[in-house]
Amino acid sequence: MKYFHNEIEAKWQKYWAEHKTFAAKNNSDKPKYYVLDMFPYPSGAGLHVGHPLGYIASDIVARYKRHQGFNVLHPQGYDSFGLPAEQYAIQTGQHPEKTTRENITRYREQLDKIGFSFDWDREVRTSNPDYYKHTQWIFIQLFNSWYNKNTDKAENITTLVSIFEKEGNNTVNAVCDDDIQNFSASEWNSFSSEQQQRILLQYRLTYLAETEVNWCPALGTVLANDEIVNGVSERGGHPVIRKKMTQWSMRISAYAERLLQGLETIDWSESIKESQRNWIGKSVGALVKFKVKSQKSKDSKLSDIGLSTFDYIEVFTTRPDTIFGVTFMTLAPEHELVSQITTLEQKAAVEAYVEATAKRSERERMADVKTISGVFTGAYAEHPFTKEAIPVWIGDYVLAGYGTGAVMAVPCGDERDYAFANFFKGTHGMPEIKNIISPLTPEGGIDTSDNCIKEEAFSKKDGFVFKNSDFLNGLDYKAATKKVIEELEKIGAGKAKVNYRLRDAVFSRQRYWGEPFPVYYVNGLPQMIDAKYLPIVLPEVEKYLPTEDGQPPLGNATTWAWDSINNKVVSNKLCHAELDSASHNGVFPLELNTMPGWAGSSWYWMRYMDAHNENEFASADALKYWENVDLYIGGSEHATGHLLYSRFWNKFLKDRGFAPTEEPFKKLINQGMILGMSAFVYRVVIATIENKDFLKSSKIYVSKSIRDKIVHDKTYEKNFLVGLATDNITKEFDENTLNKIAGVIFNDLHVNVKFVNLSDELNIYELKSDNEFGKEFKDAVFIGENKQIIINGNDVYKVGREVEKMSKSKYNVVNPDDICEEYGADTLRLYEMFLGPLEQAKPWNTAGITGVYGFLKKLWRLYFDDNGLHVTNDEPTAEMYKSLHKTIKKVTEDIENFSFNTSVSQFMICVNELAQQKCHHRAILEPLAVLISPYAPHIAEELWSALGHESSVSTISFPKFEEKYVVESEKEYPVSFNGKMRFTIKLPLDLTPAQIEEIVMADERTQQQLQGRTPNKVIIVPGKIINLVG
RNA sequence: GCUCGAGUGGUGGAAUUGGUAGACACGCUGGACUUAAAAUCCAGUGAGCAGUAAUGUUCGUGCGGGUUCAAGUCCCGCCUUGAGUACCA
């Protein structure tokens, strides 16, 4: 009986689906295990072989854990809101819902063919109203919450209101907007409802605010920071500009510290944790206030006006200890004080500079780091301790968006400040650099020379003490920092401060294909729709583009107003926003923005726990049982997006009692990308003598090896051209033109890998007759390895190969369906694992797949011969048991360590050994079938059932390793002389080192190596090695 | 610039607490079976040198040092490369 993978795989996939073999139970005596994949966005291109890599790994773990007696939750779904479906809708007018549904169908077909053990009954789709109903609900909870710094958690907004009613806001310690006005309880109670709502918006965890956003004109929407790569949009690469807009924001900054600390508790790769740490960007330092010097004492032309409300400049610094080194100050050009403190003399220069900076895009400013620019404002600030006058400059190296948008410049301790000071040295308003650093000499003494700032700033934190620093003299970095903050607090000029780079996340998108907000507006103030009327379903629109007056696409909807009396979505015609409350019919406009792509993916793992619950996103019981994800597998590109937002929402839901744990994903593995092996053909391009610049392409294509020879060998090139002419290959190369040819270069052109066989040979016939690609090559002449024109297979054309990212445009996409068809899903699964370590990027090479395919056939032949099942009940030999148990040990360890590639090797070794031993013994082959079932489930089921079992192999316990089968009595010792291995000797393991030495010294090969010498030293490590020295 | 990874045959990659470098595959070479091809099976395969051969011997895990009886593995200094991040005060 031969191994027919197609029949077997179809049969078992059907069996699993019909028997719901992999359905997880929400109550079980077994321990739980939750394995999750990052759910895919169902794009129109379908899956290529790179996509299933992580799914295969997680499936192996899921199946293995079931064998180990766990109740395993292994779900799958679709992140089905998103830009590509909408862009497609704009182009074709097709509803995104329709294309999304079609793409999902295609994805599902492809996934099913690979034999995953997903519990499909729990499937989720983020674009499904049954799902986004709960996304909307979570949004409402965020709106109804504030962050109490005293309890260090989110609380219901009602607790804040009751504090306001009793005490006003002076005692409140909350994460909120910066520009909060203080009020007393009686003031609060006297505010109008609208005033109160406006104040509460400044505290809510999701809030509406006029913010400067990243606006992408080409996409017609705003983007979050993590959706911008190198200053352009992640999708499509369009330019992004800064723009002020009223937007929903998420107060993720409230969780900055917990997001940072939580990283210590989870088992994620160091690189992802590091990315999140950088993104959060915690800096510990101090806020320091510098009085703006009274202009009368310094500069009579500066007027008094405005200085009463802005009588100091506040800076954030991580090095308050260097305060006596402050030589000047720099404000961002956008800083609000700039216009008020600038003197008349400097006014023109400052305004010109501010204007020039504003014109430059963020991207230009970022790209141009080396150019130093800035202007003196003419104003001076006062040093809090020395009372010296410090000139105030503006410069674009200071960013308005970080810290306070102002820095105290200490050139002797900071490279940028030093560069700035050095650049403007000697100009008006730039004093001599103050030096406060005394480096310690290697002997521990103090270097009192001034050298350390002559060449560059002394940016280290250790290895010096302070001088010229009043009460900080002689102190080191640590002591000085502590001391200076105490002193600053004493005189009210500053305080310790922790600053984070993490910004609040903009949550509005001007798109159609996203979750609608459960929000309507009364007098411009947002109102939440009561949760019991959810979902607010996405309305139908004529066009998916923004409206002509610049509203988001939902502005095209005609039924998009909220009837707050009957609680339903009604026609816009009923909405009369201009009417006063007395005559108002209770119909108000609904929010026109939709939520961003990350909304639906920030909580989906909890939905799988209880996917059909209509009342809650998941029941308390289900949440309590499944807790969080034990193993999460997905790409590292989500490091600062999805993975950060998910942790944020999870922490929020935990605070409010809706999520069971502080962290959503205990262990995270990032699978590496599978790269494509692009295929190239080389088109000959000739340059003529008359005009060397004029390159004329030809219809001639040469093999990779010929191309290389021509490039490296001038004589060969000449011969080649003569050959072309004499063989009369094309009209282009007659004797006449040949003389005019100056040389040859090549166009390296991608050719679709489907025309290339396992030996890199191009199938020219198929290529030329292909509907899509044939046209371009219709008249092409291919010259093969032996320099012959390929007509009827008398030569072969070998393509060039290069490793690139797998993509449609490079024609190097390998489709998993094709692999499953030709070699089977089990082969695909094994091969993807065999390619290399899961976390590493590696190229796909279909040629190598024959190795694992051959292995499965060999495995099959242990069970079957030409006449059918061929299994005996005889007692296996010790060797057979040893092969089996070595494998059990290795595979068990490998799965626990996520080292899947080495398991596949071990299976091959095992099957090779068993074949050698002619093993057809049930006592070996039964456990072997179970052992391999996580990796190659279809063949395992088939073998298991052929052995006479009724139930699915997935229900069987994993074989247990038993030491007794692998204990060795002998060891093949390597014998080294001065560390070089010379021969091996087989010795019993129970010998003492002395006995070993005796035997080894007596061996004639030892005597031959020593040639009469006596070793100085004999090293014997029992069970390991013998080394003779001297 | 900073942070985190990675450099091993023609290729993908193995190698436990330092202990026989190159497992397992691909590819290649030769052979068996076949009219032939495919499939399958067997043998060989890091490089150099010596030898008809068995075999012997030198070199060899990015580069240069070091520790050690012993280093792909540990330490110091570099180089290359991938990813992330970037005037963050």
Short mmCIF file of N, CA, C and O in Angstrom, two decimals, chain A residues 899-938:
data_model
loop_
_atom_site.label_atom_id
_atom_site.label_comp_id
_atom_site.label_asym_id
_atom_site.label_seq_id
_atom_site.Cartn_x
_atom_site.Cartn_y
_atom_site.Cartn_z
N SER A 899 11.60 24.31 20.10
CA SER A 899 12.66 24.03 19.12
C SER A 899 12.14 22.94 18.18
O SER A 899 12.49 21.77 18.31
N PHE A 900 11.29 23.36 17.25
CA PHE A 900 10.57 22.38 16.44
C PHE A 900 11.44 21.78 15.34
O PHE A 900 11.23 20.65 14.94
N ASN A 901 12.41 22.55 14.85
CA ASN A 901 13.23 22.03 13.75
C ASN A 901 14.04 20.80 14.17
O ASN A 901 14.19 19.87 13.40
N THR A 902 14.51 20.80 15.41
CA THR A 902 15.33 19.67 15.84
C THR A 902 14.48 18.42 16.09
O THR A 902 14.97 17.30 15.97
N SER A 903 13.19 18.62 16.43
CA SER A 903 12.30 17.46 16.55
C SER A 903 12.18 16.73 15.24
O SER A 903 12.19 15.51 15.19
N VAL A 904 12.03 17.50 14.17
CA VAL A 904 11.85 16.87 12.86
C VAL A 904 13.10 16.05 12.53
O VAL A 904 13.00 14.92 12.05
N SER A 905 14.27 16.60 12.82
CA SER A 905 15.50 15.84 12.62
C SER A 905 15.47 14.53 13.40
O SER A 905 15.85 13.48 12.90
N GLN A 906 15.01 14.63 14.65
CA GLN A 906 14.99 13.45 15.49
C GLN A 906 14.03 12.39 14.94
O GLN A 906 14.34 11.20 14.98
N PHE A 907 12.89 12.83 14.43
CA PHE A 907 11.96 11.87 13.80
C PHE A 907 12.65 11.16 12.64
O PHE A 907 12.49 9.95 12.45
N MET A 908 13.41 11.91 11.87
CA MET A 908 14.11 11.31 10.73
C MET A 908 15.14 10.29 11.19
O MET A 908 15.24 9.20 10.64
N ILE A 909 15.87 10.67 12.23
CA ILE A 909 16.87 9.74 12.76
C ILE A 909 16.18 8.47 13.24
O ILE A 909 16.59 7.36 12.92
N CYS A 910 15.08 8.66 13.96
CA CYS A 910 14.35 7.52 14.52
C CYS A 910 13.85 6.59 13.42
O CYS A 910 14.05 5.38 13.47
N VAL A 911 13.24 7.16 12.41
CA VAL A 911 12.67 6.33 11.34
C VAL A 911 13.79 5.67 10.54
O VAL A 911 13.68 4.51 10.16
N ASN A 912 14.87 6.38 10.32
CA ASN A 912 16.01 5.75 9.65
C ASN A 912 16.52 4.55 10.45
O ASN A 912 16.82 3.50 9.88
N GLU A 913 16.60 4.72 11.75
CA GLU A 913 17.09 3.62 12.60
C GLU A 913 16.12 2.45 12.59
O GLU A 913 16.52 1.29 12.44
N LEU A 914 14.83 2.76 12.75
CA LEU A 914 13.84 1.68 12.80
C LEU A 914 13.78 0.93 11.47
O LEU A 914 13.59 -0.29 11.44
N ALA A 915 13.96 1.67 10.37
CA ALA A 915 13.96 1.01 9.05
C ALA A 915 15.17 0.07 8.96
O ALA A 915 15.07 -1.06 8.48
N GLN A 916 16.28 0.56 9.44
CA GLN A 916 17.51 -0.25 9.46
C GLN A 916 17.30 -1.53 10.28
O GLN A 916 17.76 -2.59 9.90
N GLN A 917 16.59 -1.36 11.40
CA GLN A 917 16.36 -2.48 12.31
C GLN A 917 15.22 -3.37 11.84
O GLN A 917 14.86 -4.33 12.50
N LYS A 918 14.63 -3.01 10.69
CA LYS A 918 13.47 -3.73 10.16
C LYS A 918 12.37 -3.85 11.23
O LYS A 918 11.84 -4.92 11.51
N CYS A 919 12.09 -2.74 11.85
CA CYS A 919 11.12 -2.73 12.94
C CYS A 919 9.70 -2.62 12.39
O CYS A 919 9.36 -1.65 11.71
N HIS A 920 8.88 -3.61 12.65
CA HIS A 920 7.46 -3.55 12.31
C HIS A 920 6.65 -3.94 13.54
O HIS A 920 5.63 -4.59 13.44
N HIS A 921 7.15 -3.57 14.69
CA HIS A 921 6.60 -4.04 15.95
C HIS A 921 5.61 -3.05 16.52
O HIS A 921 5.92 -1.88 16.71
N ARG A 922 4.43 -3.57 16.82
CA ARG A 922 3.35 -2.76 17.37
C ARG A 922 3.78 -1.96 18.59
O ARG A 922 3.46 -0.78 18.72
N ALA A 923 4.53 -2.59 19.47
CA ALA A 923 4.92 -1.93 20.72
C ALA A 923 5.77 -0.68 20.48
O ALA A 923 5.88 0.19 21.34
N ILE A 924 6.38 -0.60 19.31
CA ILE A 924 7.14 0.59 18.94
C ILE A 924 6.28 1.53 18.09
O ILE A 924 6.25 2.74 18.30
N LEU A 925 5.58 0.95 17.12
CA LEU A 925 4.90 1.77 16.12
C LEU A 925 3.67 2.49 16.69
O LEU A 925 3.33 3.57 16.21
N GLU A 926 3.04 1.93 17.69
CA GLU A 926 1.89 2.63 18.31
C GLU A 926 2.32 3.93 18.98
O GLU A 926 1.80 5.00 18.65
N PRO A 927 3.27 3.89 19.89
CA PRO A 927 3.69 5.17 20.48
C PRO A 927 4.29 6.13 19.46
O PRO A 927 4.13 7.34 19.59
N LEU A 928 4.93 5.58 18.44
CA LEU A 928 5.52 6.46 17.43
C LEU A 928 4.45 7.28 16.71
O LEU A 928 4.64 8.47 16.44
N ALA A 929 3.32 6.66 16.43
CA ALA A 929 2.23 7.37 15.75
C ALA A 929 1.72 8.53 16.62
O ALA A 929 1.42 9.61 16.12
N VAL A 930 1.65 8.30 17.92
CA VAL A 930 1.18 9.36 18.82
C VAL A 930 2.22 10.47 18.88
O VAL A 930 1.89 11.67 18.84
N LEU A 931 3.45 10.06 18.95
CA LEU A 931 4.56 10.99 19.08
C LEU A 931 4.60 12.00 17.93
O LEU A 931 4.87 13.18 18.12
N ILE A 932 4.30 11.53 16.75
CA ILE A 932 4.44 12.38 15.58
C ILE A 932 3.15 13.14 15.28
O ILE A 932 3.14 14.06 14.46
N SER A 933 2.07 12.81 15.97
CA SER A 933 0.77 13.39 15.60
C SER A 933 0.68 14.91 15.76
O SER A 933 -0.01 15.54 14.98
N PRO A 934 1.37 15.55 16.71
CA PRO A 934 1.29 17.02 16.72
C PRO A 934 1.87 17.65 15.46
O PRO A 934 1.40 18.68 15.00
N TYR A 935 2.87 17.01 14.91
CA TYR A 935 3.56 17.55 13.74
C TYR A 935 2.86 17.17 12.43
O TYR A 935 2.69 18.00 11.55
N ALA A 936 2.54 15.87 12.32
CA ALA A 936 1.94 15.36 11.09
C ALA A 936 0.64 14.64 11.46
O ALA A 936 0.59 13.41 11.49
N PRO A 937 -0.41 15.40 11.76
CA PRO A 937 -1.60 14.80 12.35
C PRO A 937 -2.37 13.86 11.43
O PRO A 937 -2.95 12.90 11.90
N HIS A 938 -2.36 14.14 10.13
CA HIS A 938 -3.19 13.31 9.25
C HIS A 938 -2.65 11.90 9.14
O HIS A 938 -3.38 10.92 9.33
#
